[in-house]
PDB file of C-alpha atoms in Angstrom:
ATOM      1  CA  MET A   1     -54.028 -30.624  -4.598  1.00 71.00           C
ATOM      2  CA  ALA A   2     -50.044 -31.762  -3.864  1.00 73.00           C
ATOM      3  CA  ARG A   3     -51.133 -33.261  -1.302  1.00 75.00           C
ATOM      4  CA  ILE A   4     -54.392 -35.300  -3.466  1.00 74.00           C
ATOM      5  CA  ILE A   5     -50.979 -36.648  -5.761  1.00 77.00           C
ATOM      6  CA  GLU A   6     -48.836 -37.500  -2.716  1.00 77.00           C
ATOM      7  CA  SER A   7     -52.245 -39.991  -1.830  1.00 76.00           C
ATOM      8  CA  LYS A   8     -52.761 -41.012  -5.106  1.00 79.00           C
ATOM      9  CA  ARG A   9     -48.307 -41.705  -4.687  1.00 82.00           C
ATOM     10  CA  ASP A  10     -48.648 -43.835  -1.114  1.00 81.00           C
ATOM     11  CA  VAL A  11     -51.146 -45.956  -2.711  1.00 82.00           C
ATOM     12  CA  THR A  12     -49.330 -46.319  -5.526  1.00 85.00           C
ATOM     13  CA  VAL A  13     -46.868 -48.117  -3.582  1.00 86.00           C
ATOM     14  CA  ARG A  14     -48.889 -49.726  -1.179  1.00 83.00           C
ATOM     15  CA  MET A  15     -50.201 -51.483  -3.900  1.00 83.00           C
ATOM     16  CA  ALA A  16     -46.159 -52.187  -5.765  1.00 86.00           C
ATOM     17  CA  GLU A  17     -45.182 -53.665  -1.686  1.00 85.00           C
ATOM     18  CA  VAL A  18     -48.777 -56.137  -2.219  1.00 81.00           C
ATOM     19  CA  VAL A  19     -47.631 -57.179  -5.920  1.00 83.00           C
ATOM     20  CA  LYS A  20     -43.899 -57.891  -4.669  1.00 84.00           C
ATOM     21  CA  ALA A  21     -45.059 -59.912  -1.422  1.00 78.00           C
ATOM     22  CA  ILE A  22     -46.632 -62.301  -3.446  1.00 76.00           C
ATOM     23  CA  PRO A  23     -44.219 -65.580  -4.715  1.00 73.00           C
ATOM     24  CA  ASP A  24     -43.481 -66.321  -8.470  1.00 75.00           C
ATOM     25  CA  GLU A  25     -43.830 -70.167  -7.512  1.00 75.00           C
ATOM     26  CA  GLN A  26     -46.225 -71.974  -5.981  1.00 72.00           C
ATOM     27  CA  PRO A  27     -47.689 -69.125  -3.882  1.00 68.00           C
ATOM     28  CA  ASN A  28     -48.339 -70.063  -0.354  1.00 72.00           C
ATOM     29  CA  PHE A  29     -51.662 -67.818   1.056  1.00 70.00           C
ATOM     30  CA  GLY A  30     -51.388 -69.318   4.608  1.00 75.00           C
ATOM     31  CA  GLY A  31     -55.060 -70.706   3.384  1.00 81.00           C
ATOM     32  CA  THR A  32     -58.033 -69.196   3.217  1.00 84.00           C
ATOM     33  CA  GLU A  33     -58.035 -67.218   6.982  1.00 87.00           C
ATOM     34  CA  GLY A  34     -54.499 -65.875   4.943  1.00 84.00           C
ATOM     35  CA  LEU A  35     -56.141 -65.692   1.237  1.00 84.00           C
ATOM     36  CA  LEU A  36     -59.083 -63.375   2.648  1.00 88.00           C
ATOM     37  CA  THR A  37     -57.135 -60.813   4.622  1.00 89.00           C
ATOM     38  CA  ASN A  38     -54.984 -60.452   1.582  1.00 85.00           C
ATOM     39  CA  SER A  39     -58.058 -60.334  -0.714  1.00 88.00           C
ATOM     40  CA  GLN A  40     -58.462 -57.335   2.723  1.00 91.00           C
ATOM     41  CA  ALA A  41     -55.344 -55.013   1.808  1.00 88.00           C
ATOM     42  CA  VAL A  42     -56.282 -55.510  -2.603  1.00 87.00           C
ATOM     43  CA  LEU A  43     -59.916 -54.422  -1.686  1.00 91.00           C
ATOM     44  CA  GLY A  44     -58.049 -51.513   0.779  1.00 90.00           C
ATOM     45  CA  SER A  45     -55.662 -50.231  -1.514  1.00 87.00           C
ATOM     46  CA  VAL A  46     -57.722 -49.737  -4.752  1.00 89.00           C
ATOM     47  CA  VAL A  47     -61.022 -47.986  -2.405  1.00 90.00           C
ATOM     48  CA  SER A  48     -58.308 -46.193  -1.166  1.00 87.00           C
ATOM     49  CA  TYR A  49     -57.108 -45.369  -4.847  1.00 87.00           C
ATOM     50  CA  LEU A  50     -60.543 -44.563  -6.330  1.00 90.00           C
ATOM     51  CA  ASN A  51     -61.188 -42.716  -3.738  1.00 90.00           C
ATOM     52  CA  SER A  52     -57.664 -40.235  -4.295  1.00 88.00           C
ATOM     53  CA  ILE A  53     -58.351 -40.141  -8.164  1.00 89.00           C
ATOM     54  CA  ALA A  54     -61.967 -38.738  -7.529  1.00 90.00           C
ATOM     55  CA  ASP A  55     -60.908 -36.353  -5.014  1.00 89.00           C
ATOM     56  CA  LEU A  56     -58.381 -35.514  -7.864  1.00 88.00           C
ATOM     57  CA  GLU A  57     -61.193 -35.529 -10.257  1.00 90.00           C
ATOM     58  CA  GLU A  58     -63.184 -32.674  -7.708  1.00 90.00           C
ATOM     59  CA  THR A  59     -60.201 -30.586  -7.898  1.00 89.00           C
ATOM     60  CA  LEU A  60     -59.074 -30.384 -11.204  1.00 89.00           C
ATOM     61  CA  ALA A  61     -62.380 -29.363 -12.125  1.00 90.00           C
ATOM     62  CA  SER A  62     -63.344 -27.061  -9.310  1.00 89.00           C
ATOM     63  CA  GLN A  63     -59.833 -25.997 -10.761  1.00 89.00           C
ATOM     64  CA  LEU A  64     -61.889 -25.733 -14.699  1.00 89.00           C
ATOM     65  CA  THR A  65     -64.642 -23.989 -13.511  1.00 89.00           C
ATOM     66  CA  PHE A  66     -62.883 -21.344 -11.564  1.00 86.00           C
ATOM     67  CA  MET A  67     -60.337 -20.911 -14.810  1.00 87.00           C
ATOM     68  CA  ILE A  68     -62.585 -20.497 -17.066  1.00 89.00           C
ATOM     69  CA  ARG A  69     -65.270 -17.780 -14.875  1.00 87.00           C
ATOM     70  CA  GLU A  70     -61.943 -15.199 -14.641  1.00 86.00           C
ATOM     71  CA  LEU A  71     -61.786 -16.061 -18.670  1.00 86.00           C
ATOM     72  CA  ASN A  72     -65.559 -15.177 -19.163  1.00 86.00           C
ATOM     73  CA  SER A  73     -64.963 -11.983 -16.707  1.00 83.00           C
ATOM     74  CA  GLU A  74     -61.547 -10.723 -19.080  1.00 77.00           C
ATOM     75  CA  GLU A  75     -64.226 -11.193 -21.637  1.00 76.00           C
ATOM     76  CA  GLU A  76     -67.631  -8.786 -20.356  1.00 74.00           C
ATOM     77  CA  GLU A  77     -64.663  -6.246 -19.342  1.00 67.00           C
TER      78      GLU A  77
END
């Protein structure tokens, strides 16, 4: 779970770096090529972020399943 949270933190840091790199006034993205490169970088960050969230949800679901099984076994005893 710590690994998933750490990867989520890394993605957030990368997305913040991308946003910080955008100039406040008169942005110059380097033409079509630069715009495509930056778009791919943002898309990659978003995909990584969504994958991290999916991994976190999967881990939480498996832990919740384990906890419910333990609670049910205690009730049966």
